[in-house]
Coordinates of C-alpha atoms in Angstrom, one line a residue:
Chain A
M1 CA 8.5 -36.0 39.3
T2 CA 11.3 -37.6 41.1
L3 CA 14.1 -39.1 39.0
S4 CA 16.7 -41.3 40.3
P5 CA 20.3 -40.4 39.6
P6 CA 21.1 -40.9 35.9
P7 CA 23.1 -43.9 34.9
T8 CA 26.5 -43.2 33.7
A9 CA 26.1 -45.1 30.3
P10 CA 23.0 -45.2 28.1
A11 CA 23.4 -48.9 27.9
A12 CA 22.7 -49.1 31.7
M13 CA 19.2 -48.0 31.4
P14 CA 16.7 -50.6 31.4
R15 CA 14.0 -51.0 28.6
G16 CA 11.3 -50.1 30.8
R17 CA 12.7 -46.6 31.1
Y18 CA 12.5 -45.8 27.5
L19 CA 8.9 -46.6 27.6
R20 CA 8.2 -44.4 30.7
V21 CA 10.3 -41.7 28.9
Y22 CA 8.3 -42.0 25.8
W23 CA 4.9 -42.0 27.6
L24 CA 5.9 -38.7 29.3
M25 CA 6.9 -37.1 26.0
L26 CA 3.6 -38.2 24.4
R27 CA 1.5 -36.7 27.2
N28 CA 3.4 -33.6 27.4
S29 CA 3.0 -33.0 23.6
L30 CA -0.6 -33.7 23.7
I31 CA -1.0 -31.2 26.5
R32 CA 1.0 -28.6 24.5
E33 CA -1.0 -29.3 21.4
M34 CA -4.4 -29.1 23.0
N35 CA -3.4 -25.5 24.0
F36 CA -3.3 -24.4 20.3
K37 CA -6.7 -25.9 19.1
A38 CA -6.8 -23.5 16.2
N39 CA -3.5 -24.8 15.1
F40 CA -4.5 -28.3 15.5
L41 CA -7.7 -27.9 13.4
G42 CA -5.7 -26.0 10.8
W43 CA -3.3 -28.9 10.3
L44 CA -6.2 -31.3 9.9
A45 CA -7.5 -29.1 7.3
V46 CA -4.3 -29.1 5.5
E47 CA -3.8 -32.8 5.6
F48 CA -7.4 -33.3 4.5
L49 CA -7.2 -31.0 1.5
W50 CA -4.0 -32.4 0.6
F51 CA -5.4 -35.9 0.5
V52 CA -8.6 -34.8 -1.3
G53 CA -6.3 -33.3 -4.0
Q54 CA -4.5 -36.7 -4.4
I55 CA -7.9 -38.3 -5.0
V56 CA -9.1 -35.9 -7.4
F57 CA -5.8 -36.3 -9.4
L58 CA -6.6 -39.9 -9.6
E59 CA -10.3 -39.2 -10.5
V60 CA -9.0 -36.9 -13.2
L61 CA -6.6 -39.4 -14.5
F62 CA -9.2 -42.3 -14.5
S63 CA -11.6 -40.2 -16.4
H64 CA -9.3 -40.6 -19.3
V65 CA -7.8 -44.0 -18.9
D66 CA -9.0 -47.4 -17.1
N67 CA -5.6 -48.7 -15.9
I68 CA -2.1 -47.3 -14.9
G69 CA 0.4 -50.2 -15.4
D70 CA -1.8 -53.1 -14.4
W71 CA -3.4 -51.2 -11.6
S72 CA -7.1 -50.4 -11.6
K73 CA -8.6 -47.2 -10.3
W74 CA -9.7 -48.6 -6.9
E75 CA -6.4 -50.4 -6.5
C76 CA -4.8 -46.9 -7.0
V77 CA -7.1 -45.4 -4.4
L78 CA -6.0 -48.2 -2.0
L79 CA -2.4 -47.5 -2.6
I80 CA -2.8 -43.8 -1.9
G81 CA -4.9 -44.6 1.2
T82 CA -2.0 -46.9 2.3
H83 CA 0.4 -44.2 1.8
Q84 CA -1.7 -41.9 3.9
I85 CA -1.7 -44.2 6.6
I86 CA 2.0 -44.7 6.7
A87 CA 3.0 -41.1 5.9
Q88 CA 0.5 -39.6 8.7
V89 CA 1.8 -42.1 11.2
F90 CA 5.3 -41.2 10.3
Q91 CA 4.4 -37.6 10.7
A92 CA 2.6 -38.0 14.0
F93 CA 5.6 -39.7 15.7
F94 CA 8.8 -38.6 14.0
Y95 CA 8.6 -35.9 11.3
V96 CA 8.4 -32.9 13.9
N97 CA 11.5 -34.2 15.7
L98 CA 13.5 -34.9 12.7
S99 CA 12.8 -31.6 10.9
E100 CA 13.9 -29.8 14.0
L101 CA 17.2 -31.6 14.1
P102 CA 18.9 -28.9 11.9
D103 CA 17.7 -26.2 14.2
L104 CA 19.1 -28.2 17.2
V105 CA 22.4 -28.4 15.5
R106 CA 22.5 -24.7 14.5
T107 CA 21.5 -23.3 17.9
G108 CA 23.7 -25.9 19.9
R109 CA 20.8 -27.3 21.8
L110 CA 21.8 -30.7 20.6
D111 CA 24.4 -30.7 23.4
L112 CA 21.8 -30.9 25.9
L113 CA 20.1 -33.9 24.4
L114 CA 23.4 -35.7 23.9
L115 CA 24.0 -35.4 27.5
Q116 CA 20.9 -37.2 28.5
P117 CA 21.3 -40.8 29.7
I118 CA 19.4 -42.3 26.8
D119 CA 20.3 -43.3 23.4
S120 CA 21.0 -40.3 21.4
Q121 CA 19.0 -41.3 18.3
F122 CA 16.0 -42.1 20.7
A123 CA 16.5 -38.6 22.2
V124 CA 16.3 -36.6 19.0
S125 CA 13.7 -38.8 17.3
V126 CA 10.8 -38.8 19.8
R127 CA 10.5 -35.5 21.6
R128 CA 7.3 -34.5 20.2
F129 CA 4.3 -36.0 18.8
G130 CA 1.7 -34.6 16.3
F131 CA -1.7 -35.7 17.4
D132 CA -3.4 -34.2 14.4
S133 CA -1.5 -36.5 11.9
L134 CA -2.8 -39.5 13.8
V135 CA -6.3 -38.3 13.2
S136 CA -5.4 -37.7 9.7
S137 CA -4.2 -41.4 9.3
L138 CA -7.8 -42.5 10.2
V139 CA -8.9 -41.0 6.9
G140 CA -6.3 -43.3 5.2
F141 CA -7.9 -46.3 6.9
I142 CA -11.3 -45.3 5.9
V143 CA -10.2 -44.8 2.4
V144 CA -8.5 -48.3 2.3
G145 CA -11.7 -49.8 3.6
F146 CA -13.7 -48.2 1.0
S147 CA -11.7 -49.2 -1.7
L148 CA -11.4 -52.8 -0.6
Y149 CA -15.3 -52.6 -0.6
K150 CA -15.2 -51.2 -4.1
L151 CA -12.8 -54.1 -5.3
G152 CA -15.1 -56.6 -3.5
I153 CA -12.3 -57.9 -1.4
V154 CA -12.7 -59.1 2.1
P155 CA -9.2 -59.6 3.5
G156 CA -8.5 -62.5 5.8
F157 CA -6.8 -62.1 9.2
G158 CA -3.4 -63.3 8.1
Q159 CA -3.5 -60.8 5.2
I160 CA -4.5 -58.0 7.5
A161 CA -1.7 -58.9 9.8
F162 CA 0.9 -59.0 6.8
Y163 CA -0.5 -55.7 5.8
L164 CA 0.0 -53.9 9.0
A165 CA 3.6 -55.5 9.4
A166 CA 4.5 -54.3 5.9
C167 CA 3.1 -50.8 6.7
A168 CA 5.4 -50.9 9.9
L169 CA 8.3 -51.6 7.8
G170 CA 7.3 -48.9 5.4
L171 CA 7.2 -46.5 8.3
G172 CA 10.7 -47.7 9.2
V173 CA 11.9 -46.8 5.7
H174 CA 10.4 -43.4 5.6
Y175 CA 11.8 -42.6 9.3
S176 CA 15.3 -43.9 8.5
I177 CA 15.7 -42.0 5.2
L178 CA 14.5 -38.7 6.6
F179 CA 16.8 -39.3 9.7
G180 CA 19.8 -39.8 7.5
L181 CA 19.0 -36.5 5.6
A182 CA 18.4 -34.5 8.9
T183 CA 21.9 -36.0 10.2
A184 CA 23.5 -34.4 7.2
S185 CA 22.6 -31.1 9.0
I186 CA 25.6 -31.7 11.3
W187 CA 27.7 -30.7 8.1
I188 CA 25.1 -28.6 6.0
V189 CA 23.9 -26.3 8.8
R190 CA 20.7 -25.4 7.0
A191 CA 19.3 -28.9 6.1
Q192 CA 15.7 -27.8 5.9
G193 CA 16.1 -27.8 2.1
L194 CA 16.9 -31.7 2.3
I195 CA 13.9 -32.2 4.5
Y196 CA 11.6 -30.4 2.1
G197 CA 13.2 -32.2 -0.7
Y198 CA 12.4 -35.4 0.7
Y199 CA 8.7 -34.6 0.3
N200 CA 9.4 -34.6 -3.4
V201 CA 10.7 -38.0 -3.1
F202 CA 7.6 -39.0 -1.1
N203 CA 5.6 -38.4 -4.1
V204 CA 7.4 -41.5 -5.8
A205 CA 5.7 -43.7 -3.1
R206 CA 2.2 -42.9 -4.1
F207 CA 2.3 -44.6 -7.5
P208 CA 2.3 -48.1 -8.7
A209 CA 5.9 -49.1 -8.7
D210 CA 5.3 -51.0 -12.1
V211 CA 5.2 -47.6 -13.7
F212 CA 8.8 -47.0 -13.0
K213 CA 11.7 -48.7 -14.9
G214 CA 15.4 -49.1 -15.2
T215 CA 17.9 -47.2 -12.9
F216 CA 15.2 -44.9 -11.4
R217 CA 13.3 -48.2 -10.1
F218 CA 16.6 -49.6 -8.9
I219 CA 17.6 -46.5 -6.8
F220 CA 14.1 -46.0 -5.3
S221 CA 13.6 -49.6 -4.5
W222 CA 17.0 -50.5 -3.0
I223 CA 19.2 -47.5 -2.4
I224 CA 16.4 -45.1 -1.2
P225 CA 13.6 -47.7 -1.0
V226 CA 10.5 -45.3 -0.9
M227 CA 8.9 -47.0 -3.9
L228 CA 8.4 -50.1 -1.5
V229 CA 6.8 -48.1 1.3
A230 CA 3.1 -48.2 0.2
N231 CA 3.4 -50.6 -2.8
V232 CA 4.3 -53.5 -0.8
P233 CA 1.4 -53.4 1.8
A234 CA -1.1 -52.3 -0.8
R235 CA -0.3 -55.3 -3.1
L236 CA -0.7 -57.7 -0.1
L237 CA -4.2 -56.4 0.4
A238 CA -5.4 -55.8 -3.2
R239 CA -3.6 -59.0 -4.7
S240 CA -4.4 -61.9 -2.4
F241 CA -3.7 -64.3 -5.2
E242 CA -0.1 -63.2 -5.6
N243 CA 2.7 -64.8 -3.5
P244 CA 3.3 -62.2 -0.7
W245 CA 6.9 -63.3 0.2
P246 CA 9.0 -61.8 -2.5
G247 CA 7.7 -58.3 -1.8
L248 CA 7.6 -58.6 1.8
L249 CA 11.2 -59.9 2.0
H250 CA 12.5 -57.2 -0.2
L251 CA 10.8 -54.5 1.9
L252 CA 12.3 -56.4 5.0
A253 CA 15.7 -56.5 3.6
A254 CA 15.6 -52.7 2.5
T255 CA 14.3 -51.6 5.8
I256 CA 17.2 -53.4 7.5
L257 CA 19.7 -51.9 5.4
V258 CA 18.4 -48.3 5.6
V259 CA 17.8 -48.5 9.4
G260 CA 21.1 -49.9 10.0
G261 CA 23.0 -47.6 7.6
T262 CA 21.3 -44.4 8.7
R263 CA 22.2 -45.4 12.5
L264 CA 25.7 -45.9 11.5
F265 CA 25.7 -42.7 9.7
W266 CA 24.4 -40.8 12.7
F267 CA 27.1 -42.2 15.1
F268 CA 29.7 -41.2 12.3
A269 CA 28.2 -37.8 12.2
L270 CA 28.3 -37.4 16.0
R271 CA 32.0 -38.0 16.2
R272 CA 32.4 -35.0 13.7
Y273 CA 29.9 -32.8 15.6
A274 CA 31.5 -29.7 17.1
S275 CA 28.9 -27.9 19.0
A276 CA 27.8 -24.4 17.8
S277 CA 27.8 -21.1 19.6
S278 CA 29.6 -22.2 22.7
Chain B
M7 CA -0.3 7.7 5.6
S8 CA 1.8 9.6 3.4
R9 CA 5.5 10.1 4.1
P10 CA 7.3 13.4 3.6
A11 CA 8.9 13.5 0.2
V12 CA 12.5 13.8 1.5
L13 CA 12.4 10.4 2.9
S14 CA 11.0 8.5 0.0
P15 CA 13.1 5.5 -0.7
T16 CA 15.8 6.0 -3.1
P17 CA 16.8 3.3 -5.8
S18 CA 20.1 2.9 -4.2
I19 CA 18.4 1.6 -1.0
F20 CA 16.6 -1.1 -3.0
A21 CA 19.9 -1.8 -4.7
K22 CA 21.4 -2.6 -1.2
V23 CA 18.4 -4.6 -0.3
F24 CA 18.8 -6.7 -3.5
S25 CA 22.4 -7.4 -2.7
V26 CA 21.6 -8.5 0.7
G27 CA 19.1 -10.9 -0.6
L28 CA 21.7 -12.3 -3.1
Q29 CA 24.2 -12.8 -0.1
N30 CA 21.8 -14.7 2.0
T31 CA 21.2 -17.0 -0.7
F32 CA 24.8 -17.8 -1.4
V33 CA 25.5 -18.6 2.4
Y34 CA 23.4 -21.7 2.1
R35 CA 24.4 -22.9 -1.4
W36 CA 24.6 -26.6 -0.2
N37 CA 20.9 -26.3 0.9
F38 CA 20.2 -24.9 -2.4
L39 CA 21.8 -27.6 -4.6
L40 CA 20.4 -30.5 -2.6
R41 CA 17.0 -28.9 -3.0
T42 CA 17.4 -28.8 -6.6
I43 CA 18.5 -32.4 -7.0
F44 CA 15.6 -33.7 -5.0
G45 CA 13.5 -31.3 -7.0
I46 CA 14.4 -33.3 -10.3
V47 CA 13.2 -36.7 -8.8
P48 CA 9.3 -35.9 -9.0
L49 CA 10.1 -34.7 -12.7
I50 CA 11.6 -38.0 -13.7
G51 CA 8.8 -39.8 -11.7
T52 CA 6.3 -37.7 -13.7
L53 CA 8.0 -39.0 -17.0
F54 CA 7.5 -42.4 -16.0
L55 CA 4.0 -42.0 -14.8
W56 CA 2.6 -40.2 -17.8
R57 CA 4.3 -42.6 -20.0
A58 CA 2.2 -45.4 -18.5
I59 CA -0.8 -43.2 -18.5
M60 CA -0.5 -42.4 -22.3
E61 CA 0.0 -46.2 -23.0
A62 CA -3.2 -46.9 -21.3
G63 CA -4.8 -44.0 -23.0
G64 CA -3.9 -45.0 -26.6
G65 CA -1.2 -42.1 -26.8
N66 CA -3.6 -39.1 -26.6
I67 CA -5.3 -37.8 -23.4
G68 CA -7.4 -34.6 -23.6
G69 CA -5.4 -33.3 -26.6
Y70 CA -2.0 -34.0 -25.0
E71 CA 0.3 -36.6 -26.4
Y72 CA 3.3 -37.9 -24.4
R73 CA 5.6 -35.4 -25.8
T74 CA 3.5 -32.3 -25.4
M75 CA 2.6 -33.7 -21.8
I76 CA 6.2 -33.8 -20.9
F77 CA 7.0 -30.3 -22.2
Y78 CA 4.0 -29.1 -20.1
F79 CA 5.7 -30.5 -17.1
M80 CA 9.0 -29.0 -18.2
V81 CA 7.6 -25.5 -18.7
V82 CA 5.6 -25.8 -15.4
V83 CA 8.9 -26.7 -13.4
F84 CA 10.7 -23.9 -15.2
V85 CA 8.1 -21.2 -14.5
D86 CA 7.4 -22.5 -11.1
N87 CA 11.1 -22.1 -10.2
L88 CA 11.4 -18.8 -11.8
I89 CA 8.4 -17.2 -9.9
S90 CA 7.1 -19.1 -7.0
P91 CA 8.1 -17.4 -3.6
T92 CA 9.9 -19.7 -1.3
E93 CA 10.2 -18.0 2.0
D94 CA 8.7 -14.6 1.5
D95 CA 5.3 -15.5 3.5
W96 CA 7.3 -16.9 6.5
Q97 CA 9.7 -13.9 6.3
V98 CA 6.9 -11.3 6.3
A99 CA 5.3 -13.1 9.2
A100 CA 8.5 -13.4 11.2
D101 CA 9.1 -9.5 10.5
I102 CA 5.8 -9.0 12.3
R103 CA 6.0 -11.6 15.0
D104 CA 9.5 -10.7 16.1
G105 CA 8.9 -7.2 16.1
R106 CA 11.5 -6.4 13.5
L107 CA 9.0 -4.5 11.5
S108 CA 9.4 -1.6 14.0
A109 CA 12.8 -1.1 12.8
L110 CA 11.8 -1.2 9.2
L111 CA 8.9 1.2 9.7
L112 CA 11.3 3.6 11.0
K113 CA 13.5 3.5 7.7
P114 CA 12.6 5.5 4.6
L115 CA 11.3 2.3 3.0
N116 CA 8.1 1.2 1.5
Y117 CA 7.7 -2.4 3.1
L118 CA 5.8 -3.7 0.0
G119 CA 8.7 -2.5 -2.1
Y120 CA 11.2 -3.7 0.2
R121 CA 9.6 -7.2 0.2
F122 CA 9.3 -7.2 -3.6
T123 CA 12.9 -6.2 -3.8
L124 CA 13.9 -9.1 -1.7
Y125 CA 11.7 -11.5 -3.6
A126 CA 13.2 -10.5 -7.0
S127 CA 16.7 -10.8 -5.8
Y128 CA 16.0 -14.3 -4.3
R129 CA 14.2 -15.4 -7.6
I130 CA 17.1 -14.1 -9.7
T131 CA 19.9 -15.8 -7.7
Y132 CA 17.8 -19.1 -7.6
V133 CA 17.5 -19.2 -11.3
A134 CA 21.1 -18.2 -11.9
I135 CA 22.0 -21.1 -9.6
I136 CA 19.7 -23.7 -11.0
A137 CA 20.5 -22.5 -14.6
V138 CA 23.0 -25.3 -14.9
P139 CA 20.9 -28.3 -13.6
I140 CA 17.8 -26.7 -15.5
G141 CA 20.0 -26.5 -18.5
G142 CA 21.2 -30.0 -18.3
L143 CA 17.5 -31.2 -17.9
L144 CA 16.5 -29.2 -20.9
F145 CA 19.3 -30.9 -22.9
F146 CA 18.5 -34.3 -21.5
L147 CA 14.7 -33.7 -22.4
R148 CA 15.4 -31.8 -25.6
G149 CA 13.3 -34.3 -27.6
F150 CA 10.2 -33.3 -25.9
V151 CA 10.7 -29.5 -26.5
V152 CA 8.0 -27.9 -28.9
W153 CA 9.1 -24.3 -29.6
P154 CA 6.3 -22.0 -30.3
E155 CA 5.6 -21.3 -33.9
H156 CA 4.7 -17.5 -33.7
W157 CA 7.3 -15.0 -32.5
M158 CA 4.5 -13.0 -30.7
T159 CA 4.0 -15.8 -28.3
W160 CA 7.2 -15.0 -26.6
P161 CA 6.3 -11.4 -25.4
L162 CA 3.0 -12.6 -24.4
F163 CA 4.4 -15.5 -22.5
F164 CA 6.9 -13.1 -20.6
L165 CA 4.0 -10.8 -19.8
S166 CA 1.8 -13.4 -18.6
T167 CA 4.8 -14.9 -16.5
A168 CA 5.4 -11.6 -15.0
M169 CA 2.0 -11.0 -14.0
A170 CA 1.8 -14.6 -12.6
A171 CA 4.9 -13.6 -10.5
G172 CA 3.1 -10.6 -9.3
I173 CA 0.1 -12.6 -8.1
Q174 CA 2.0 -15.3 -6.5
F175 CA 4.4 -12.7 -4.7
L176 CA 1.2 -10.6 -3.5
N177 CA -0.5 -13.9 -2.5
A178 CA 2.5 -14.8 -0.2
Y179 CA 2.9 -11.3 1.0
I180 CA -0.8 -11.0 2.1
L181 CA -0.5 -14.5 3.8
G182 CA 2.4 -13.3 5.6
L183 CA 0.6 -10.1 6.7
C184 CA -2.0 -12.3 8.6
A185 CA 0.7 -12.4 11.2
F186 CA -0.7 -9.2 12.4
W187 CA -3.8 -11.0 13.6
V188 CA -2.7 -14.6 14.1
L189 CA 0.4 -16.0 15.9
E190 CA 1.0 -18.8 13.7
V191 CA 0.4 -18.3 10.0
S192 CA 1.8 -21.7 8.7
T193 CA -1.5 -23.5 8.6
L194 CA -2.9 -20.6 6.6
V195 CA 0.1 -20.8 4.2
F196 CA -0.4 -24.5 3.7
I197 CA -4.1 -24.3 3.1
A198 CA -3.5 -21.8 0.4
F199 CA -0.7 -23.8 -1.0
S200 CA -2.7 -27.0 -1.1
F201 CA -5.3 -25.1 -3.3
E202 CA -2.6 -23.5 -5.4
Y203 CA -0.7 -26.8 -5.9
F204 CA -3.7 -28.6 -7.4
L205 CA -5.5 -25.7 -9.0
S206 CA -2.5 -24.0 -10.7
G207 CA -1.7 -27.0 -12.8
M208 CA 1.3 -28.3 -10.9
V209 CA 0.0 -31.7 -10.9
F210 CA -2.0 -32.1 -14.1
P211 CA -2.9 -29.7 -16.9
L212 CA -6.3 -28.0 -15.9
D213 CA -7.9 -28.7 -19.3
L214 CA -8.0 -32.3 -18.3
L215 CA -10.6 -31.5 -15.8
P216 CA -14.2 -32.3 -16.9
P217 CA -16.0 -29.8 -19.0
W218 CA -18.4 -28.7 -16.1
L219 CA -15.4 -27.3 -14.3
Q220 CA -13.9 -25.4 -16.9
G221 CA -15.9 -22.4 -16.2
F222 CA -14.3 -22.4 -12.8
V223 CA -10.8 -22.9 -14.3
H224 CA -11.5 -19.9 -16.6
W225 CA -12.1 -17.3 -13.7
S226 CA -10.1 -19.0 -10.7
P227 CA -6.9 -17.0 -9.8
F228 CA -5.0 -20.1 -9.5
T229 CA -5.3 -20.6 -13.1
Y230 CA -3.5 -17.4 -13.6
Q231 CA -0.6 -18.1 -11.1
L232 CA 0.9 -20.8 -13.3
F233 CA -1.3 -22.7 -15.8
F234 CA -2.2 -19.7 -18.1
P235 CA 1.4 -18.7 -19.1
V236 CA 2.2 -22.3 -19.6
Q237 CA -0.7 -22.6 -22.0
I238 CA 0.5 -19.4 -23.8
I239 CA 4.0 -20.7 -24.5
M240 CA 2.6 -24.2 -25.7
E241 CA 0.2 -22.0 -27.9
R242 CA -2.8 -23.9 -26.5
T243 CA -4.7 -20.5 -26.3
S244 CA -5.1 -18.0 -29.0
G245 CA -7.1 -15.2 -30.4
Q246 CA -9.9 -14.0 -28.3
A247 CA -9.4 -16.5 -25.4
L248 CA -5.9 -15.4 -25.2
W249 CA -6.6 -11.8 -24.7
E250 CA -9.3 -12.5 -22.4
G251 CA -7.2 -14.5 -20.4
L252 CA -4.7 -11.9 -20.2
A253 CA -7.4 -9.3 -19.1
I254 CA -8.5 -11.7 -16.4
Q255 CA -5.0 -12.0 -15.1
A256 CA -4.4 -8.3 -15.1
G257 CA -7.6 -8.0 -13.1
W258 CA -6.5 -10.5 -10.5
L259 CA -3.1 -8.8 -10.2
L260 CA -4.8 -5.6 -9.6
L261 CA -7.2 -7.0 -7.0
A262 CA -4.2 -8.7 -5.3
L263 CA -2.3 -5.4 -5.2
I264 CA -5.4 -3.5 -3.7
G265 CA -5.9 -6.4 -1.3
A266 CA -2.3 -6.1 -0.2
R267 CA -2.6 -2.4 0.4
L268 CA -5.8 -2.7 2.4
V269 CA -4.4 -5.7 4.5
W270 CA -1.2 -3.7 5.3
R271 CA -3.2 -0.8 6.4
A272 CA -5.5 -2.6 8.6
G273 CA -2.5 -4.7 10.0
L274 CA -0.6 -1.5 10.9
R275 CA -3.5 -0.3 13.0
K276 CA -3.5 -3.5 14.7
Y277 CA 0.3 -3.7 15.0
Q278 CA 1.9 -3.8 18.6
A279 CA 5.6 -4.4 18.4
V280 CA 6.4 -7.3 20.5
G281 CA 9.6 -7.3 22.3
G282 CA 10.9 -4.6 19.8

């Protein structure tokens, strides 16, 4: 590979270069992953078991009740399937990278990434890629399709487009929140706890938002807006008779806030960053 | 392999190991604290979720009311924090993979004893640190607490919790030992954890499962890692069922202990120190 001399400032790099860098990263990590096939299959199994567990939980609940909030069983399955899609795509593209950020800080390897002539957030967010999670997200699509069939809904083209757009925004929310937490590792060296901790918060996203009330609902729909991540897109599909805009605009506003906020936080943190072990 | 008696580990060695474990935990106190705060979120989520479920179910689901259901999850969170190994499996695997085990084998230490001491010290520190948030939570949710009626419930609960701790620790230990054979144990750990998570009662009380699965629940080792002690303190099991449960639990503990020994021996035969 021949590289032209690196431009001095990140801003000098044309957009096309980002795509090319990203493509190379994807290819490399796919090659690397295929070297560990057992591991790849293992992770697929883990994700699958986890997802089956969620469905079993719903099955158990709905063997005792008919509705949760005003959500029926198959609407809840649709919600969980939607969350599976978003969470797995998030895991495929960002999770590995963000969860390694604390390690990069601790070992001082972050220095190397910061020296690269690309945007620093881009550099730490997209180094690797988990192909297994992408496969797992297909399970989510299948489950969403099946619950639509059970609900007797045939979504229109516009609805699907809205749904996918809302899923993308949800992905942005998950990414930014975890990025913000990982950024905290610049102060709290061992931030792994934070990252695992976020998985607890993730759980909130899997349930109908109507169930939650008061301050709890406010916090998780505005400050840490995980509650919207899967609920908004799932509603768009399951409840075509509702006006889609309030939910969508809320999600859009929350995404902009959290994406912008965590980016500012990252630059603020970098100014405080004093390299380790050098 | 029996060691010469002179070199058998002395209690003071384990005391040292214990204190190292304590110090390790305190170094990363922020990590600790934040973990706890995040741990409370799903519990509050659970409160809301079950309220909605109870409303839909007319106030009673499978013999649980809202109050008892919340108490169930309070005890689950408490016992889980008290006994669940956090990093023991990874550490055992890392000892093997990085070749640090060689150094440990040369010391007059029993590795299982060494790991158990570290486990115990981590658990005790952890509980000491989260005592404040847990206490706060207990106070906040005091309306849900249903204290047991019989005094005998307490010793039986402690006994069962101790056995559950033993099973959980040995489980993590054996998973860690798999590093003798495979380079990367994390998928194994997570596969085991997904079963444990759903089948030990962390997500819902196992007696909500349909009747045809209750036979499985009765014999499954996962039941005795968490669900069973919780049933004891809630006095949802009594008389013969209680004693039978304790016997099954003791059986699983014994099996896990034997398993740990066998795996350790087989592993040592396979062991080649890498880079040590």
